[in-house]
CSV table of C-alpha atoms in Angstrom, one decimal:
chain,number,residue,atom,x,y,z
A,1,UNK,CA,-23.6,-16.0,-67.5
A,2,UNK,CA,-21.1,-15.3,-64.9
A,3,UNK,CA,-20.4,-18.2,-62.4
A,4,UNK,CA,-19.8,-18.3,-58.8
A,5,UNK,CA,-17.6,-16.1,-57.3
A,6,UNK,CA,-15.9,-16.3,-54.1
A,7,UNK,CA,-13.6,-14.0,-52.0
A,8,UNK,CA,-11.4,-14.1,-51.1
A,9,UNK,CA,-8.9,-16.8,-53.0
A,10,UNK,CA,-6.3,-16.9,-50.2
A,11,UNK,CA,-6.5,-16.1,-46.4
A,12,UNK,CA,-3.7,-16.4,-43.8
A,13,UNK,CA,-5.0,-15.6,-40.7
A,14,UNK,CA,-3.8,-17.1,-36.7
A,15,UNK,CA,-5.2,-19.0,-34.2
A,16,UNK,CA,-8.1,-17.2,-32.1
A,17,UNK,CA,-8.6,-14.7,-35.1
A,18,UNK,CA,-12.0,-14.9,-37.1
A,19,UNK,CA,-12.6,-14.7,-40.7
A,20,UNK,CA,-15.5,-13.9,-43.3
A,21,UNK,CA,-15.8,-15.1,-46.6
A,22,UNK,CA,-18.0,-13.8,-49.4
A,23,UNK,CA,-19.8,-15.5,-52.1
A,24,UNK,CA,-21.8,-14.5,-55.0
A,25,UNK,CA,-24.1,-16.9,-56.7
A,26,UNK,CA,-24.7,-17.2,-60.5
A,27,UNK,CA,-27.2,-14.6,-61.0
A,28,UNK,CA,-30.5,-16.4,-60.7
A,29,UNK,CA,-30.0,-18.7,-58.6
A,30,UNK,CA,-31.3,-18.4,-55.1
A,31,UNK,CA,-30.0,-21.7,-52.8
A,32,UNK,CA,-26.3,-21.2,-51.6
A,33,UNK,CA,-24.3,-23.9,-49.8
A,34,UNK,CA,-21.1,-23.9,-48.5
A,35,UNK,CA,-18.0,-26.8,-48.1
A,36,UNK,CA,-15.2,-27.2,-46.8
A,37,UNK,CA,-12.4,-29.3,-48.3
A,38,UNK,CA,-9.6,-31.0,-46.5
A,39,UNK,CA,-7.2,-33.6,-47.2
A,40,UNK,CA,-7.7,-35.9,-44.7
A,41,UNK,CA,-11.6,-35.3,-44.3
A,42,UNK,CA,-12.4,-34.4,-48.0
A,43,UNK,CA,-15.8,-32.4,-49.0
A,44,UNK,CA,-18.2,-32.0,-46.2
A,45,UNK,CA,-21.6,-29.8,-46.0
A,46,UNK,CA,-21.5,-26.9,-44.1
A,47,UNK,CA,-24.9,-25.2,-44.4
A,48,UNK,CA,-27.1,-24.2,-47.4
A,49,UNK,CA,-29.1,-20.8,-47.2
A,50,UNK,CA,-32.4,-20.4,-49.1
A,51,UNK,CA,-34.4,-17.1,-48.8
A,52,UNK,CA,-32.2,-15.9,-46.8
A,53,UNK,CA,-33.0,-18.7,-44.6
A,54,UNK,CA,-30.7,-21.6,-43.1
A,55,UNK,CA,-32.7,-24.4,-44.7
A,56,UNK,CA,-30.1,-27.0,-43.8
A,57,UNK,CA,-26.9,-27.4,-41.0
A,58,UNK,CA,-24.1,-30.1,-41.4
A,59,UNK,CA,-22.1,-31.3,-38.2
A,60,UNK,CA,-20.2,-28.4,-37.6
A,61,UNK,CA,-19.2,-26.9,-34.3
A,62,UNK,CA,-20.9,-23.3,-33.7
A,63,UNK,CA,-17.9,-21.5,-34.4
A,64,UNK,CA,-19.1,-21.6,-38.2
A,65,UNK,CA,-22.0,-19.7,-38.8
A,66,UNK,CA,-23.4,-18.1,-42.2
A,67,UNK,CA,-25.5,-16.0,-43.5
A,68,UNK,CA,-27.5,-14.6,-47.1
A,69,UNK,CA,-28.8,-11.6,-48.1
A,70,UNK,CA,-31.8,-10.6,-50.4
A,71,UNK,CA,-29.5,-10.5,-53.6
A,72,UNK,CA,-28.5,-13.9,-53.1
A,73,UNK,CA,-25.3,-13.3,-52.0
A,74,UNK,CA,-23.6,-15.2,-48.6
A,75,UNK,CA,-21.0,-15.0,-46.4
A,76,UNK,CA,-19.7,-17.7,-44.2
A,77,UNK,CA,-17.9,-16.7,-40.7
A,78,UNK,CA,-15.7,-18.9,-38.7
A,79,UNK,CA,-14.7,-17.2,-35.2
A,80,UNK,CA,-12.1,-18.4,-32.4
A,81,UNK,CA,-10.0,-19.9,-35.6
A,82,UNK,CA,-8.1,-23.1,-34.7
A,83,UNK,CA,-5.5,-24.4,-36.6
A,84,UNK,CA,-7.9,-27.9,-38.2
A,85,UNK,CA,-9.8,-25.0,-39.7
A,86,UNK,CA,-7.2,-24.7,-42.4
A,87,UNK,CA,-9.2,-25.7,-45.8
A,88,UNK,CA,-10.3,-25.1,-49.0
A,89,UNK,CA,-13.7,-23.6,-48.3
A,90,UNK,CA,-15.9,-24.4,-51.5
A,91,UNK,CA,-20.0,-22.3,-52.0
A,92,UNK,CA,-22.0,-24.1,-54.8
A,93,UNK,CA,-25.2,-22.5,-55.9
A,94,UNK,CA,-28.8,-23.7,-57.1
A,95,UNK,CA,-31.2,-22.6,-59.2
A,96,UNK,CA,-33.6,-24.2,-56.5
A,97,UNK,CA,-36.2,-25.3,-59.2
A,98,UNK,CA,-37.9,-28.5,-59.5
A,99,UNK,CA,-37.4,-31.7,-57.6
A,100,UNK,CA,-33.8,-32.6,-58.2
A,101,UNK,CA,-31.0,-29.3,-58.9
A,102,UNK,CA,-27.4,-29.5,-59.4
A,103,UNK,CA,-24.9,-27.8,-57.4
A,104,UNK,CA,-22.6,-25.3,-59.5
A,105,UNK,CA,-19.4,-24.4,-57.3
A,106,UNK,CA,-17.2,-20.9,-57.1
A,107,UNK,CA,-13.2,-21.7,-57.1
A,108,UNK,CA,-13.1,-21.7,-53.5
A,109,UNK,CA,-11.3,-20.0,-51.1
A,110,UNK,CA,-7.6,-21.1,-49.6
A,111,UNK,CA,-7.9,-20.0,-45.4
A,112,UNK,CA,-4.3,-21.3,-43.6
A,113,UNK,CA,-4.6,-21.0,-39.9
A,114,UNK,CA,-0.9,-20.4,-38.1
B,1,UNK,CA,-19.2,-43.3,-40.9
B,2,UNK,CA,-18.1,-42.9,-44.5
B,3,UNK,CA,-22.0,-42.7,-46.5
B,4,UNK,CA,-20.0,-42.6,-49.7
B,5,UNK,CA,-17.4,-44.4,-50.9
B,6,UNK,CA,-15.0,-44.2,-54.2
B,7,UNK,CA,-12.5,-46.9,-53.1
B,8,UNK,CA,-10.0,-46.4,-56.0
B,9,UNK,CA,-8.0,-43.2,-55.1
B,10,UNK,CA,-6.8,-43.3,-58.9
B,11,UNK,CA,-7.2,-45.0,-62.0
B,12,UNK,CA,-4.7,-44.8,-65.2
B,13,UNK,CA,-6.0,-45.1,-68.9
B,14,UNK,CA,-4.9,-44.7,-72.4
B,15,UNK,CA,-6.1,-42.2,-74.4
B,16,UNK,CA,-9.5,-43.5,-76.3
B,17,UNK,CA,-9.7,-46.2,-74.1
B,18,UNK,CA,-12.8,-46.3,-71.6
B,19,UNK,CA,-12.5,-44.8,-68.0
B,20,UNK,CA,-14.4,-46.1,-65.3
B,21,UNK,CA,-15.2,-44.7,-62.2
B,22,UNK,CA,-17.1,-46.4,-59.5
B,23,UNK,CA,-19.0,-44.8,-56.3
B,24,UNK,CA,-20.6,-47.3,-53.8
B,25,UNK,CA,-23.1,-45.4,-51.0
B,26,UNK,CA,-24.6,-47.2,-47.5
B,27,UNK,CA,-27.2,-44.7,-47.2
B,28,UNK,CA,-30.5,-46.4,-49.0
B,29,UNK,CA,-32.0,-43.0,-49.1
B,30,UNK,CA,-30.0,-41.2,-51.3
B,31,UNK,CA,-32.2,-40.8,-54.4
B,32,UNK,CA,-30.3,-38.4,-56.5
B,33,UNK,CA,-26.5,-38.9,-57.5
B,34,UNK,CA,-23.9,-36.4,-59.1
B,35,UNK,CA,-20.3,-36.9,-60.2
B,36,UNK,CA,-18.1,-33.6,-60.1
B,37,UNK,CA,-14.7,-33.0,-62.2
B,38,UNK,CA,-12.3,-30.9,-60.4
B,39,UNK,CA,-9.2,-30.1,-61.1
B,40,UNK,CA,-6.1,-28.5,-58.9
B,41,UNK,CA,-6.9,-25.0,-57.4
B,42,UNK,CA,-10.4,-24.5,-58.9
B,43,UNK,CA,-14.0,-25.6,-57.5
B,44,UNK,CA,-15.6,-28.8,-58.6
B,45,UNK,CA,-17.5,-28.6,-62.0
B,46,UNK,CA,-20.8,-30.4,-62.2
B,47,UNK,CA,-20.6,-33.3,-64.9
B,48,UNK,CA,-23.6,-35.2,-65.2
B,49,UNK,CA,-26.4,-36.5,-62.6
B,50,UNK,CA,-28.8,-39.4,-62.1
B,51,UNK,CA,-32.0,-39.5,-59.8
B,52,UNK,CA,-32.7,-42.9,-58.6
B,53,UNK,CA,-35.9,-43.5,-60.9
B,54,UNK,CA,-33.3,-43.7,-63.6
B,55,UNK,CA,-30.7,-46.7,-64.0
B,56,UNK,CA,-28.8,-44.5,-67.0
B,57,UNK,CA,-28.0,-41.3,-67.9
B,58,UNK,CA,-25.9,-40.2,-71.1
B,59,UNK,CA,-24.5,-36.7,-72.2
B,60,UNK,CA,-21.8,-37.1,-74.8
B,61,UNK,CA,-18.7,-39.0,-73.6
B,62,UNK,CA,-19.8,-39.1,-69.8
B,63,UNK,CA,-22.5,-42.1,-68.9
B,64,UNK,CA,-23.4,-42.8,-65.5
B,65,UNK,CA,-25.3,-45.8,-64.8
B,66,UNK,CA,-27.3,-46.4,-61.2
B,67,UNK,CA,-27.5,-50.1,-59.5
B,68,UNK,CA,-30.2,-49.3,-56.6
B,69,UNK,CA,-29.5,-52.6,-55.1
B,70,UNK,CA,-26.1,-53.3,-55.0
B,71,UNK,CA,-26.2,-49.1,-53.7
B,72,UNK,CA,-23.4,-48.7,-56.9
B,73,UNK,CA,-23.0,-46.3,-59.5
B,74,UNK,CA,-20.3,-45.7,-62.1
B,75,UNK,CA,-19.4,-43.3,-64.2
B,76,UNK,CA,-17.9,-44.1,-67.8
B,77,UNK,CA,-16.2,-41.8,-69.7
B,78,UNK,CA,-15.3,-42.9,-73.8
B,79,UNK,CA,-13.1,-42.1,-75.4
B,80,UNK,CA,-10.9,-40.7,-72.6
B,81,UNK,CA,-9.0,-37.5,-73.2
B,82,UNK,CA,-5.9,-36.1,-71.8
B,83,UNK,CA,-8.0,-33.5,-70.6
B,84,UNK,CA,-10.4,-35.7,-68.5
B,85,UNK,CA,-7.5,-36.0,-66.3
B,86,UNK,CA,-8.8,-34.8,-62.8
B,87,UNK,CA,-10.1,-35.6,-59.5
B,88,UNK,CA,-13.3,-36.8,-59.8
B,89,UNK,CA,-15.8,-36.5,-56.9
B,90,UNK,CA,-19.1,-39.2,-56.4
B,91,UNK,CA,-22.1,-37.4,-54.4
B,92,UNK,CA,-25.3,-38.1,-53.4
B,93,UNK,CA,-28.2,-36.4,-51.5
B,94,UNK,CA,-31.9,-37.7,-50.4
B,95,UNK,CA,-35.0,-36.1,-50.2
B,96,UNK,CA,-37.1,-34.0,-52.5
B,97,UNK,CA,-37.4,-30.1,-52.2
B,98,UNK,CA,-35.4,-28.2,-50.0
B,99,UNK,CA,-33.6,-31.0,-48.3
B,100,UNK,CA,-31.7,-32.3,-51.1
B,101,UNK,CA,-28.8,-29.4,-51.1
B,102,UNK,CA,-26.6,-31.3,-48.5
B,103,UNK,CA,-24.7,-33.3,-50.8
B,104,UNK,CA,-22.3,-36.2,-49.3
B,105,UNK,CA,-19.1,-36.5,-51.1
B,106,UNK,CA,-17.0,-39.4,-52.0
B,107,UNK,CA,-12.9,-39.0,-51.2
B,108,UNK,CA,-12.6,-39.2,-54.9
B,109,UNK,CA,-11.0,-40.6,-57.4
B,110,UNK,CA,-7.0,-39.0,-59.4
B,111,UNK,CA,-7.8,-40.4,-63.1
B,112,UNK,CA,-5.0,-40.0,-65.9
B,113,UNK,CA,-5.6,-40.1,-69.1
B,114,UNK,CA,-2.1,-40.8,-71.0
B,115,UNK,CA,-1.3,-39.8,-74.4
């Protein structure tokens, strides 16, 4: 079974721009949640889409916004980019079944704000 | 306000000895704990997990065991390889259903593993 995909890997983009990101979730699984890594912060929760729902927000300004589609798949958009918004940005998928599900992550995606 | 906390930022061990990783949390509603393996320029890969009715959880060389009142885990890895050598990532997330997908993540933890 093919894991989670993300694109794409690398992104240079400047200050003000905006940028999408695409993820596809192992094929099954229906929960999609999306990270971003920095050094200095380290993992945090952006949102997680079920259903093509937002079923939960972390504390991040409105500039970052998401959504999913019926296959699954989700894209995250940041707008008015800033230069703090350079990170890795991670999206894990679930299989969204039972009481407790594990998180499987796609190899990220490398956005550089200049 | 750090909810989870891996307050080694690396470890060093000898190849076959024992590796141990530890994760305190703050939050005492966290009920289900993961540790994650990632390595440079890829995603974290899921390793093992623990809910909080558990106090163990064994799959092959990784254990992880759960104190619910000191709020610790750890996770044991024996005999460590070379190839365990990694960041790896403590996380934890509360609530049953569909509110248990916003995981908290430690800062993490550089162990290597030296022939």
């Amino acid at each position: 079974k093919a894991g989670v995909t993300q694109t794409p890997r690398y992104l240079i983009k400047t200050r003000g721009q905006q940028v999408t990101l695409s993820c596809s979730p192992i094929s099954g699984h229906r929960s999609v949640s999306w990270y971003q890594q920095t050094p200095g912060q380290g993992l945090q929760f952006l949102f997680e889409y079920f259903s093509e729902t937002q079923r939960n927000k972390g504390n991040f300004p409105g500039r970052f916004s998401g959504r999913q589609f019926s296959n699954s798949r989700s894209e995250m958009n940041v707008s008015t980019l800033e230069l703090g918004d350079s990170a890795l940005y991670l999206c894990a998928s679930s299989l969204n079944q039972g009481t407790y599900n594990e998180q499987f992550f796609g190899p990220g995606t490398r956005l550089t704000v200049l | 306000d750090q909810q989870v906390k891996q307050n080694s930022p690396s470890l060093s061990v000898q190849e076959g000895r024992i590796s141990i990783l530890n994760c305190d949390y703050t939050n005492s509603m966290f009920d289900y704990f993961l540790w994650y393996k990632k390595y440079p320029a890829e995603g974290p890969t899921f390793l093992i997990s623990i809910s909080s009715i558990k106090d163990k959880n064994e799959d092959g060389r990784f254990t992880v065991f759960l104190n619910k009142s000191a709020k610790h885990l750890s996770l044991h890895i024996v005999p460590s390889q070379p190839g365990d050598s990694a960041v790896y990532f403590c996380a934890a997330s509360k609530g049953s259903g569909g509110s248990n997908y916003k995981l908290t993540f430690g800062k993490g933890t550089l162990l290597t593993v030296n022939p």
